[in-house]
Coordinates of C-alpha atoms and ligand atoms in Angstrom, one line a residue:
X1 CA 0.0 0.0 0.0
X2 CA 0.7 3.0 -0.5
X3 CA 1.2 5.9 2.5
X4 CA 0.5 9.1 0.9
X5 CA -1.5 10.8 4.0
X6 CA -0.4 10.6 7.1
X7 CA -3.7 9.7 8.8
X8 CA -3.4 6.4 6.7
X9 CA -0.2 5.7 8.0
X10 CA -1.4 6.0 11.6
X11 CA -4.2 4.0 10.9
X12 CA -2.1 1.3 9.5
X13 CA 0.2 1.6 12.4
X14 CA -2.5 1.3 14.7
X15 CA -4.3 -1.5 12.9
X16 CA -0.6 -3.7 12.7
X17 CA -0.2 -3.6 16.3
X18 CA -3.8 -4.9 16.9
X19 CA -3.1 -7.3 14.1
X20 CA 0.3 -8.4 15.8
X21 CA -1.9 -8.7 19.4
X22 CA -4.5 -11.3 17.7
X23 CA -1.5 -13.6 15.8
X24 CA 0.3 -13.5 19.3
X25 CA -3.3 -14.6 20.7
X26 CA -3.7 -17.6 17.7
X27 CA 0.2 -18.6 18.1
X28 CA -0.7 -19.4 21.9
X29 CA -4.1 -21.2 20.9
X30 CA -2.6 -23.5 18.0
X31 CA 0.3 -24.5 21.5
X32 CA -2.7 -25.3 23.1
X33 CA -4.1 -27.3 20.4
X34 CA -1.3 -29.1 19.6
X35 CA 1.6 -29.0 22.2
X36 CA 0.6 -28.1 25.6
X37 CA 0.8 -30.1 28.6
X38 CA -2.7 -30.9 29.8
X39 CA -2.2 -29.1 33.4
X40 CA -1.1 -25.4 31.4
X41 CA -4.7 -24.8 30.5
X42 CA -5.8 -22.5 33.4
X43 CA -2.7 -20.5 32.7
X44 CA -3.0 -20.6 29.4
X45 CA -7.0 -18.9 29.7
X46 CA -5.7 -16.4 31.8
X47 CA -3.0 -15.6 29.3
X48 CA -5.4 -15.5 26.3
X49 CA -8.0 -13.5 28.2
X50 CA -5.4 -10.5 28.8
X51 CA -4.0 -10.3 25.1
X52 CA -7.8 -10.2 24.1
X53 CA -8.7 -7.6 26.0
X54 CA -5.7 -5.5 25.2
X55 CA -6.4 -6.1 21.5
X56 CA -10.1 -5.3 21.8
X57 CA -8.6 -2.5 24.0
X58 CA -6.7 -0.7 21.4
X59 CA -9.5 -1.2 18.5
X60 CA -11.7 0.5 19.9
X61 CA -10.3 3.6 21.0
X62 CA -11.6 6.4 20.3
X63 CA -8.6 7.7 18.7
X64 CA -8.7 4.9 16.1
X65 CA -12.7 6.2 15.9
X66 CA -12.0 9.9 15.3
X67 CA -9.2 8.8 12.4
X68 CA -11.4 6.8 10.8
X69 CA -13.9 9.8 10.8
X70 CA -11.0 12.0 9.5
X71 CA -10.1 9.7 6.4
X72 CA -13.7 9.9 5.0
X73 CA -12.6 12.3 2.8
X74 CA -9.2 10.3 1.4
X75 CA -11.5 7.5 1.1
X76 CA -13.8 8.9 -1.0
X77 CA -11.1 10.1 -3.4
X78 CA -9.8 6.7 -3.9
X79 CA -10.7 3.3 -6.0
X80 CA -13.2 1.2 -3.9
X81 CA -11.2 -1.7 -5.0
X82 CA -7.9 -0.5 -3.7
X83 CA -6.3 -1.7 -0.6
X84 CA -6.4 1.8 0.8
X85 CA -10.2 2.2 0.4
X86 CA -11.3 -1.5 1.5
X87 CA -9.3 -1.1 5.2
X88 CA -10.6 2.3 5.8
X89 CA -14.1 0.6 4.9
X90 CA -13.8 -2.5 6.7
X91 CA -12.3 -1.0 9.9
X92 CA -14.9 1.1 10.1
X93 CA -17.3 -1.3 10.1
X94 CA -15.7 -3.9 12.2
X95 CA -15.1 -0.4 14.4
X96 CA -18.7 0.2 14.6
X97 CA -19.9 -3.2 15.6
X98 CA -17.3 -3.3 18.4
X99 CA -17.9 -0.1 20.0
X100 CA -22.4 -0.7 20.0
X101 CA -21.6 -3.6 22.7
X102 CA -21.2 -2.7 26.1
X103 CA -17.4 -4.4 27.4
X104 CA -19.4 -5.9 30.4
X105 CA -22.2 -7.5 28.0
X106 CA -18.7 -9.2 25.8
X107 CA -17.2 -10.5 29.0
X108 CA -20.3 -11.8 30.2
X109 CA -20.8 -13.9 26.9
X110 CA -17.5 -14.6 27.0
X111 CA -18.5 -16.4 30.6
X112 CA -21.4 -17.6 29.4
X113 CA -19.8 -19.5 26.8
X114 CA -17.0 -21.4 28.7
X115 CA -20.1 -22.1 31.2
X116 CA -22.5 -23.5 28.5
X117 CA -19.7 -25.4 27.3
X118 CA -18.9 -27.6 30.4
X119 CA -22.5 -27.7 30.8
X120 CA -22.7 -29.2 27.6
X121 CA -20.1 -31.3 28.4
X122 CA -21.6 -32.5 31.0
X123 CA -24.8 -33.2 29.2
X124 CA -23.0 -35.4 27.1
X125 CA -22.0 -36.9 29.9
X126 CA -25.2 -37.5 30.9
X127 CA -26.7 -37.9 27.5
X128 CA -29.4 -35.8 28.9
X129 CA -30.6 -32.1 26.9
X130 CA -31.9 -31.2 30.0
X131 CA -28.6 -31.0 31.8
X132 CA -27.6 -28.3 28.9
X133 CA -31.0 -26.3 28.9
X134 CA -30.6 -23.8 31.5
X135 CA -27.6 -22.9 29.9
X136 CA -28.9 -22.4 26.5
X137 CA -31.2 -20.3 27.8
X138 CA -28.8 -18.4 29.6
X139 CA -27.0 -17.7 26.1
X140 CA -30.1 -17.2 24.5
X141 CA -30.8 -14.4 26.6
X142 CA -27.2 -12.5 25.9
X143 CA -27.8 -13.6 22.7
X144 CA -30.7 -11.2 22.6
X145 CA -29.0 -8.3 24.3
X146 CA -26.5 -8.3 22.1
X147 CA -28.7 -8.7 19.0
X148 CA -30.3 -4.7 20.8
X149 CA -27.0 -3.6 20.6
X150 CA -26.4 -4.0 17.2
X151 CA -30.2 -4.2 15.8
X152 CA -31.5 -1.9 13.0
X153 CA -32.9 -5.0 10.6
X154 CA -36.5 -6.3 10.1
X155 CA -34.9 -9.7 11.1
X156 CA -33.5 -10.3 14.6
X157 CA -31.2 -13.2 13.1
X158 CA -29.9 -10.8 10.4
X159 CA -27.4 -9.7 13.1
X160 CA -25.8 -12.7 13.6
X161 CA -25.5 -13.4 9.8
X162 CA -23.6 -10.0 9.6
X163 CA -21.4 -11.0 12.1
X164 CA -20.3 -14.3 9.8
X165 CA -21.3 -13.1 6.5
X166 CA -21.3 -9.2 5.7
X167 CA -23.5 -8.4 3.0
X168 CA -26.1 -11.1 3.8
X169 CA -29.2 -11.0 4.7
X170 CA -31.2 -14.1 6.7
X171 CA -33.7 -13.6 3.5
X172 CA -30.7 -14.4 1.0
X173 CA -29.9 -17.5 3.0
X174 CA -33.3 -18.6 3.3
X175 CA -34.2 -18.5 -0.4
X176 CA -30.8 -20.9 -1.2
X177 CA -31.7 -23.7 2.1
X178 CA -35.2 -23.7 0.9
X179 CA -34.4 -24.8 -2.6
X180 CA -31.8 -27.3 -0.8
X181 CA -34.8 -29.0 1.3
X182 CA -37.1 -29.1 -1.5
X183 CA -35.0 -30.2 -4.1
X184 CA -33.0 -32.9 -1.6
X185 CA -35.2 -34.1 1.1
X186 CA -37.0 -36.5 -1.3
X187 CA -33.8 -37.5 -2.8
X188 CA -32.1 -38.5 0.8
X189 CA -34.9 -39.6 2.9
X190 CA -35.4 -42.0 -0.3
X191 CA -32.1 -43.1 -0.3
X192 CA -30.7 -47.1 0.5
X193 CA -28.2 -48.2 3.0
X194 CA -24.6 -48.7 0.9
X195 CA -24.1 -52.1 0.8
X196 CA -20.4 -52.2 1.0
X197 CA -18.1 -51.2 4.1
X198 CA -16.2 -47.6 4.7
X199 CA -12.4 -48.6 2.7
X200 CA -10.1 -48.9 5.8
X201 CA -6.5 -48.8 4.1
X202 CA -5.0 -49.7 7.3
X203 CA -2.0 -47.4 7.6
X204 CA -0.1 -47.0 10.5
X205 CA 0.4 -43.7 12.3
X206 CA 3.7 -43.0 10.9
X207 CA 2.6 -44.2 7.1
X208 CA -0.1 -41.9 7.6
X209 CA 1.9 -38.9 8.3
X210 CA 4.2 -39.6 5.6
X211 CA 1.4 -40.2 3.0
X212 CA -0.2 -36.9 4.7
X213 CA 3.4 -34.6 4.0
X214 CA 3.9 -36.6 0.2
X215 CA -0.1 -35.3 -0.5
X216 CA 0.4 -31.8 0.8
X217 CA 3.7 -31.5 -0.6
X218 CA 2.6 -32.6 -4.5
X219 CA -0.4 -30.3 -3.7
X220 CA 2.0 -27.4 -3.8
X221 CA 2.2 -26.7 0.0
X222 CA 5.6 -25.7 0.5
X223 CA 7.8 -26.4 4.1
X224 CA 8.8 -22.8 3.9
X225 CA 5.3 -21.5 4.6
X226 CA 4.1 -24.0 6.4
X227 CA 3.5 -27.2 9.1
X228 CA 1.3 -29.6 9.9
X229 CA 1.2 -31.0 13.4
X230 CA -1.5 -33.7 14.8
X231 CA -4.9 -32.7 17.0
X232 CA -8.1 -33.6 18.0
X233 CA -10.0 -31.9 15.9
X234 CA -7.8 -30.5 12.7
X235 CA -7.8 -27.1 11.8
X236 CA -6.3 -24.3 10.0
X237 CA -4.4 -21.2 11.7
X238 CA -2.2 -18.8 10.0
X239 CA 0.2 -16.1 11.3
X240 CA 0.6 -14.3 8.6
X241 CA 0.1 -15.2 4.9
X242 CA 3.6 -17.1 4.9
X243 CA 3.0 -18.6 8.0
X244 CA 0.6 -21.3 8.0
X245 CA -0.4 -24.1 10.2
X246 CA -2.4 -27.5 9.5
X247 CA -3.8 -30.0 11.9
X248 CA -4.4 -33.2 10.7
X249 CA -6.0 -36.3 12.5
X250 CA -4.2 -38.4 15.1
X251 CA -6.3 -41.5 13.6
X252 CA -8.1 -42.8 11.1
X253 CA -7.4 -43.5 7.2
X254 CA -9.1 -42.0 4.3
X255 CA -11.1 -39.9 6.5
X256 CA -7.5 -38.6 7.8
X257 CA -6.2 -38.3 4.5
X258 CA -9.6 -35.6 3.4
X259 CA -9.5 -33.7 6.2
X260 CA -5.8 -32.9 5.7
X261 CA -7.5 -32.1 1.9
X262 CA -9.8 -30.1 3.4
X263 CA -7.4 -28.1 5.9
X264 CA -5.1 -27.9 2.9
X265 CA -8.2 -26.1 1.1
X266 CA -8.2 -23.5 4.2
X267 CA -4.5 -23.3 4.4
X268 CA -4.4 -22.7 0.4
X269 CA -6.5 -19.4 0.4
X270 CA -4.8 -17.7 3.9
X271 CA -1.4 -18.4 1.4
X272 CA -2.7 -16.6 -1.7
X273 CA -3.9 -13.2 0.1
X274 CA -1.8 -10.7 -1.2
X275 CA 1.2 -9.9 0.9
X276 CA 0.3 -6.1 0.6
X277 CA -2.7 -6.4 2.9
X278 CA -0.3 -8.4 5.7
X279 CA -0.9 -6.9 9.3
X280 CA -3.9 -5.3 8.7
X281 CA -7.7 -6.8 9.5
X282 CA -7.8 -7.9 5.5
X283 CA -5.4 -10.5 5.2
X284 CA -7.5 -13.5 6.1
X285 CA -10.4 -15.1 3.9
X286 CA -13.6 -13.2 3.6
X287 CA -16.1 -15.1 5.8
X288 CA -16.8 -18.6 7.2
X289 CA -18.9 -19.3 3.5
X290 CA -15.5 -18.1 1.5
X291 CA -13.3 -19.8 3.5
X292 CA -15.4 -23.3 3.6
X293 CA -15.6 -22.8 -0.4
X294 CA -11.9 -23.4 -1.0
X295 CA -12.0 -26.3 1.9
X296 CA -14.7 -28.0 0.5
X297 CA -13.4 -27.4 -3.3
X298 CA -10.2 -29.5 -2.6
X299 CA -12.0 -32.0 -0.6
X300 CA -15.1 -32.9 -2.5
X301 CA -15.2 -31.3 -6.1
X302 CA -11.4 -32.0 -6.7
X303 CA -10.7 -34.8 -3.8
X304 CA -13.5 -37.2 -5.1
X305 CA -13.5 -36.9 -8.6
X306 CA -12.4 -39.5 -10.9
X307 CA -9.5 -37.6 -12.0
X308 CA -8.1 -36.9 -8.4
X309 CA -8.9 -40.5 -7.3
X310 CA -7.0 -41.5 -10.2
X311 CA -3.5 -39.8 -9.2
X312 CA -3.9 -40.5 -5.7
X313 CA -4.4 -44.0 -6.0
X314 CA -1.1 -43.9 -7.5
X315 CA 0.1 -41.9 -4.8
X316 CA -1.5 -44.6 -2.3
X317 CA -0.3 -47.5 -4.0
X318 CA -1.7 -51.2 -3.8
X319 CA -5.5 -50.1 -4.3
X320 CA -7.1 -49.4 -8.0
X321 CA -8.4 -46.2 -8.3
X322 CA -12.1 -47.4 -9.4
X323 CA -11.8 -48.5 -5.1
X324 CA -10.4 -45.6 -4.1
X325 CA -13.2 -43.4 -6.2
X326 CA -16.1 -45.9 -4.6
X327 CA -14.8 -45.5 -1.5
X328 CA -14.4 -41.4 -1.2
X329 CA -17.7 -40.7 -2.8
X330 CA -19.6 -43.7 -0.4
X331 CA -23.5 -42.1 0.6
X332 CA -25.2 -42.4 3.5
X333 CA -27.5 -41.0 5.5
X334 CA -26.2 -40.5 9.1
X335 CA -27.6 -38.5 12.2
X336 CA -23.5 -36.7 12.8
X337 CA -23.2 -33.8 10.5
X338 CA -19.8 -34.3 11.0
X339 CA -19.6 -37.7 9.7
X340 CA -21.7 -36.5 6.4
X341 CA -21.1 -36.7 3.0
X342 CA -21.1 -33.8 0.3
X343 CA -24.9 -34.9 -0.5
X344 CA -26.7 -35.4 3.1
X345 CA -24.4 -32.6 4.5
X346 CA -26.7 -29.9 3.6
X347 CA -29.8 -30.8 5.3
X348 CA -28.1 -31.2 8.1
X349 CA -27.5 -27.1 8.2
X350 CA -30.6 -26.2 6.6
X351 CA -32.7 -27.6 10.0
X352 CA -30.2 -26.2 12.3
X353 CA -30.5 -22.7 10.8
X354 CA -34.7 -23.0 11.2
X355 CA -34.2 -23.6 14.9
X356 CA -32.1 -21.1 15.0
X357 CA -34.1 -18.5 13.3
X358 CA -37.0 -19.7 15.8
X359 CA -34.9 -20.2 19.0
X360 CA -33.4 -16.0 18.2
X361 CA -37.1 -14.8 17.6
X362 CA -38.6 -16.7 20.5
X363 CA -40.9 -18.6 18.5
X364 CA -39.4 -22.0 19.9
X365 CA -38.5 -22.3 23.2
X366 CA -35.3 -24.2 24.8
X367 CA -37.7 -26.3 26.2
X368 CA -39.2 -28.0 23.0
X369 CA -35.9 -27.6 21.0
X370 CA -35.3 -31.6 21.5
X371 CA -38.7 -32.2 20.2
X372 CA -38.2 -30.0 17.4
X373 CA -34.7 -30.9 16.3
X374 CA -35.9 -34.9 16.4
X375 CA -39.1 -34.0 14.3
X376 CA -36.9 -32.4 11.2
X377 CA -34.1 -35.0 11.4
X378 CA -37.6 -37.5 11.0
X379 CA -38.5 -35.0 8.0
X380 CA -35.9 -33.9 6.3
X381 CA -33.4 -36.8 7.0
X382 CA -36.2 -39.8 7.7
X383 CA -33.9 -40.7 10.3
X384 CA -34.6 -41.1 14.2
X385 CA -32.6 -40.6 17.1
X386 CA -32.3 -42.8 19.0
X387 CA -30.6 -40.6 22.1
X388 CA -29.7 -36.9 22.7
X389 CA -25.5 -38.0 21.8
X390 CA -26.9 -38.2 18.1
X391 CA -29.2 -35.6 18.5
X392 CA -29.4 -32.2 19.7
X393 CA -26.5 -32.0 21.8
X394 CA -23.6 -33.7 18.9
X395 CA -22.5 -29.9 18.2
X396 CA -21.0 -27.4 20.7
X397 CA -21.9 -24.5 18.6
X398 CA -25.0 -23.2 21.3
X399 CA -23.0 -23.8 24.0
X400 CA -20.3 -21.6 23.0
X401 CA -21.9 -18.5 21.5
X402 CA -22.2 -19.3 18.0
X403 CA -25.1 -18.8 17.0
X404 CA -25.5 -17.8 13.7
X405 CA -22.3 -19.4 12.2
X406 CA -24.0 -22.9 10.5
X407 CA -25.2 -21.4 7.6
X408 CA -21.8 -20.4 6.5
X409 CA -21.3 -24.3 6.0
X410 CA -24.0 -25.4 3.6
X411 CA -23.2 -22.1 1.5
X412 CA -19.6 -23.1 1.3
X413 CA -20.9 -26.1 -0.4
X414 CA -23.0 -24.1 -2.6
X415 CA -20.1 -21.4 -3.1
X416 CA -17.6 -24.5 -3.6
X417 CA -20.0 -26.1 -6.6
X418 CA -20.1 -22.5 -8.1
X419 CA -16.6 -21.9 -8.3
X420 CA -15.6 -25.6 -9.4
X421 CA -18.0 -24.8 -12.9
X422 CA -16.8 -21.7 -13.2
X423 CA -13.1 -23.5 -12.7
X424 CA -13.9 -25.9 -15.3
X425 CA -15.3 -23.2 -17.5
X426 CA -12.3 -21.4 -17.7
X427 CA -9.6 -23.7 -17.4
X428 CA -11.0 -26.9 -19.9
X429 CA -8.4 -28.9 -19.4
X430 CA -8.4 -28.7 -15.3
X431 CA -9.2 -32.5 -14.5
X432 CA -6.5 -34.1 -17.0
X433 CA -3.9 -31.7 -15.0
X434 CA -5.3 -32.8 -11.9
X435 CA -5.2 -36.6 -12.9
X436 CA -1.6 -35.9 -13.7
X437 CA -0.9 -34.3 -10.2
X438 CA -0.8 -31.0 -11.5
X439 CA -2.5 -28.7 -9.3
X440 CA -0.5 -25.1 -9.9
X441 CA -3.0 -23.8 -12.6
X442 CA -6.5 -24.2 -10.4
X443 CA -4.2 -22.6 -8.1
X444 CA -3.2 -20.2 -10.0
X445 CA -6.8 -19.5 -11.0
X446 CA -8.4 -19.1 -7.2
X447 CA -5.5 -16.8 -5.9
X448 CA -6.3 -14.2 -8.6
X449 CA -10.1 -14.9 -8.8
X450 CA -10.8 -15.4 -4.5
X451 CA -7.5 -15.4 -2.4
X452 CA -5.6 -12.5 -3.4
X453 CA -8.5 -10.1 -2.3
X454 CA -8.7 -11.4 1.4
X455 CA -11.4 -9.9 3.0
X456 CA -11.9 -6.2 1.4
X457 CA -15.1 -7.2 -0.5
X458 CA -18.2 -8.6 1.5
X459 CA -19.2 -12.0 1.6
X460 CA -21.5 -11.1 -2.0
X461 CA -18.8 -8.8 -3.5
X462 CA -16.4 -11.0 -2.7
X463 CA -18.4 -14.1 -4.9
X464 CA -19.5 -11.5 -7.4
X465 CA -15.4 -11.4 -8.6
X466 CA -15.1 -15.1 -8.1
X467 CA -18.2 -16.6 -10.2
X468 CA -20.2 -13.6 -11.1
X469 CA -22.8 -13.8 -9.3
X470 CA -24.7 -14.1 -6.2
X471 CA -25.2 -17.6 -4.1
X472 CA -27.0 -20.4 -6.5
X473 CA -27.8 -23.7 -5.0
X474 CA -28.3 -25.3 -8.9
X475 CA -24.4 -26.3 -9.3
X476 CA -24.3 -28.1 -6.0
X477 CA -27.8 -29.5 -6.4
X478 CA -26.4 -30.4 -10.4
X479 CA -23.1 -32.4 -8.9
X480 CA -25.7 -33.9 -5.7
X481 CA -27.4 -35.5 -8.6
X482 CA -24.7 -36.4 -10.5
X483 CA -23.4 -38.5 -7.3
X484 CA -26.8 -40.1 -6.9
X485 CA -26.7 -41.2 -10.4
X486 CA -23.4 -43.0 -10.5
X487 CA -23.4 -44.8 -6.7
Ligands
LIG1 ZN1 -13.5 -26.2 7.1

């Protein structure tokens, strides 16, 4: 970027120190993810708490306010598109939305949350909802405070889906999840029980990792610029755009070997935001739906496609890749949204979002929510569960103040269908490079049409440059069928 005004210059110094506080913050949380000594977590809280509230500390004072104010005028004057313009514009609005909530009312959610989470916890424990309800409610009721904070939208829930996905509206997401339900609840609840076994390839730990560092490194991820370490629960953090960290599984096979895809996916699009934009709020994807897109496009669109199974059942050796393309694309309905595949998974989101929307207006209390989640997995998945484990308390989103962030996973997939046509549009001969392990020009092709821009353009802006358009549920609904046709 260019520093032409001296009010920028402050800003951006201002901004790079917050930046620096919230990497410092991530470094400590990936430690804790992957490294730390069991006993170090109290320490650890305490020492994430502080650097949190010293970052939130320095964003929102009010001399970063009243030089935002002063740069109206040099914002106007310049490109929307440049980097200059899109920081002034997102701090500003990130600005606004942290100043409206009261500190107290953030630190009480932020209780709230590590409460309803042992609560839940303990819920699973006792396989019991009604351990966790109090506490839902509890949230529920912050939830709504903070939604008064912030409000100024016909639709309580549209709050929450600008805190995930600027630019959205709950309306927008509606219209795309209702197509989804219509078009695939008679297509899944119709569907038969596979009649052949999940493909175990029975690797050891270490011949996973190794087949896990061979994959990412023909994939183009680079030792340079980045790790991958064991957890849990993989993930994706980055410390700067040539500083990125993968998680993979500590177990498992296949299902080890796509989520490093999908991590890789994540990893992939932190790399490709332009290094111009480092240290400042815009270099990191665009929004949860963005950011599952590239995720999801490596791990379904390219990971289970004929042409991908092809090379990697070279890569795997011993199994043929007709196996190998059976086994990745196997379909079955399942009561874990975790466990589903590409053409279940969306249901799965679309009745979590309707609760949602109803638990946020008040339309559906915390007391019926078991009823209600067990009736739509009945109608949308013609599944039962058979306990509250498989049921309503599998995901620790409510328990930890996210609400509002499933929908950016079902419009990942529908983003992630959209940009793979549009891929294949542009770049005909994409799967015969992929089939020969060739993956630099579909890489090439998402840095300049998604990655590079980070997050200066809204969640719709930011699609707009990638496919041309707004969210369309037809391409994923076109390659849904397609699946259906060939299992
Ligand atoms: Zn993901």
């Amino acid at each position: 970027m260019t520093v032409a005004e001296p009010g920028f210059a402050e800003l951006r110094r201002r901004l790079g120190e917050v930046d620096d506080l919230r990497k410092a913050a991530w470094v400590l949380h990936w430690d804790l993810e992957t490294m730390m000594p069991s006993a170090g977590a109290d320490v650890r809280a305490e020492q994430l708490g502080t650097l949190a509230g010293i970052a939130h500390e320095r964003f929102t004072a009010d001399e970063l306010g009243e030089l935002l104010e002063a740069l109206r005028g040099y914002e106007n004057d310049l490109d929307y598109e440049s980097d200059e313009a899109s920081l002034i514009r997102v701090a500003r609005r990130d600005y606004e939305r942290a100043r409206r909530v009261p500190a107290e009312l953030r630190a009480e959610m932020v209780r709230a949350g590590a409460h309803g989470n042992q609560a839940w916890r303990r819920a699973r424990e006792a396989n019991d909802y009604a351990v966790f309800r109090p506490a839902l409610e509890r949230n529920l009721e912050l939830q709504g405070r903070y939604i008064e904070c912030l409000d100024g939208s016909p639709d309580p829930y549209d709050v929450l889906v600008a805190e995930y996905e600027p630019g959205l509206t709950t309306a927008d997401i509606a219209a795309v999840f209702e197509r989804l339900r219509d078009e695939l609840t008679p297509l899944v609840t119709a569907l038969e029980p596979p009649d052949d076994a999940p493909l175990d390839l029975g690797l050891s730990a270490d011949q996973r990792r190794s087949t896990v560092a061979t994959l990412l490194e023909r994939l183009g991820f680079e030792r340079e610029w980045g790790r991958f370490d064991n957890s849990v629960h993989p993930f994706m953090v980055n410390f700067g755009t040539s500083d990125i960290r993968l998680t993979v599984y500590e177990e498992g096979d296949l299902r080890a070997l796509y989520a490093a895809l999908h991590e890789f996916g994540h990893g992939l699009y932190e790399r490709g935001v332009s290094p111009t934009l480092e240290r400042t709020p815009l270099a990191q994807g665009a929004s949860g739906a963005l950011h599952e897109s590239q995720s999801l496009l490596w791990e379904n669109l390219v990971g289970r496609s004929h042409a991908f199974c092809g090379w990697f059942a070279g890569l795997l050796g011993g199994i043929e890749p007709a196996s190998l393309h059976r086994a990745a694309n196997r379909i079955e309905r399942s009561l874990i949204r975790v466990d589903a595949d590409p053409v279940t998974y969306s249901l799965h989101i679309v009745f979590r979002f309707e609760l949602e929307r109803e638990l946020v207006s008040g339309s559906l209390a915390a007391a019926d929510l078991r009823d209600a989640w067990n009736a739509r997995v009945a109608a949308y998945l013609g599944l039962a569960a058979p306990d509250d484990l498989h049921g309503v308390l599998q995901d620790m989103h409510w328990s930890d103040m996210l609400m509002g962030y499933f929908p950016s996973y079902a419009l990942g997939h529908v983003a992630s269908a959209q940009i793979w046509e549009r891929a294949r549009a542009d770049l005909p001969d994409v799967e015969e490079q992929i089939g020969r392990g060739e993956f630099g020009p579909l890489t090439e092709w998402l840095r300049e049409r998604v990655h590079r821009h980070g997050r200066k353009f809204t969640t719709p802006e930011t699609l707009e440059r990638a496919v041309g358009g707004m969210f369309d549920p037809e391409p994923l609904l076109r390659y849904v069928r397609g699946k259906l046709e060939s299992s």
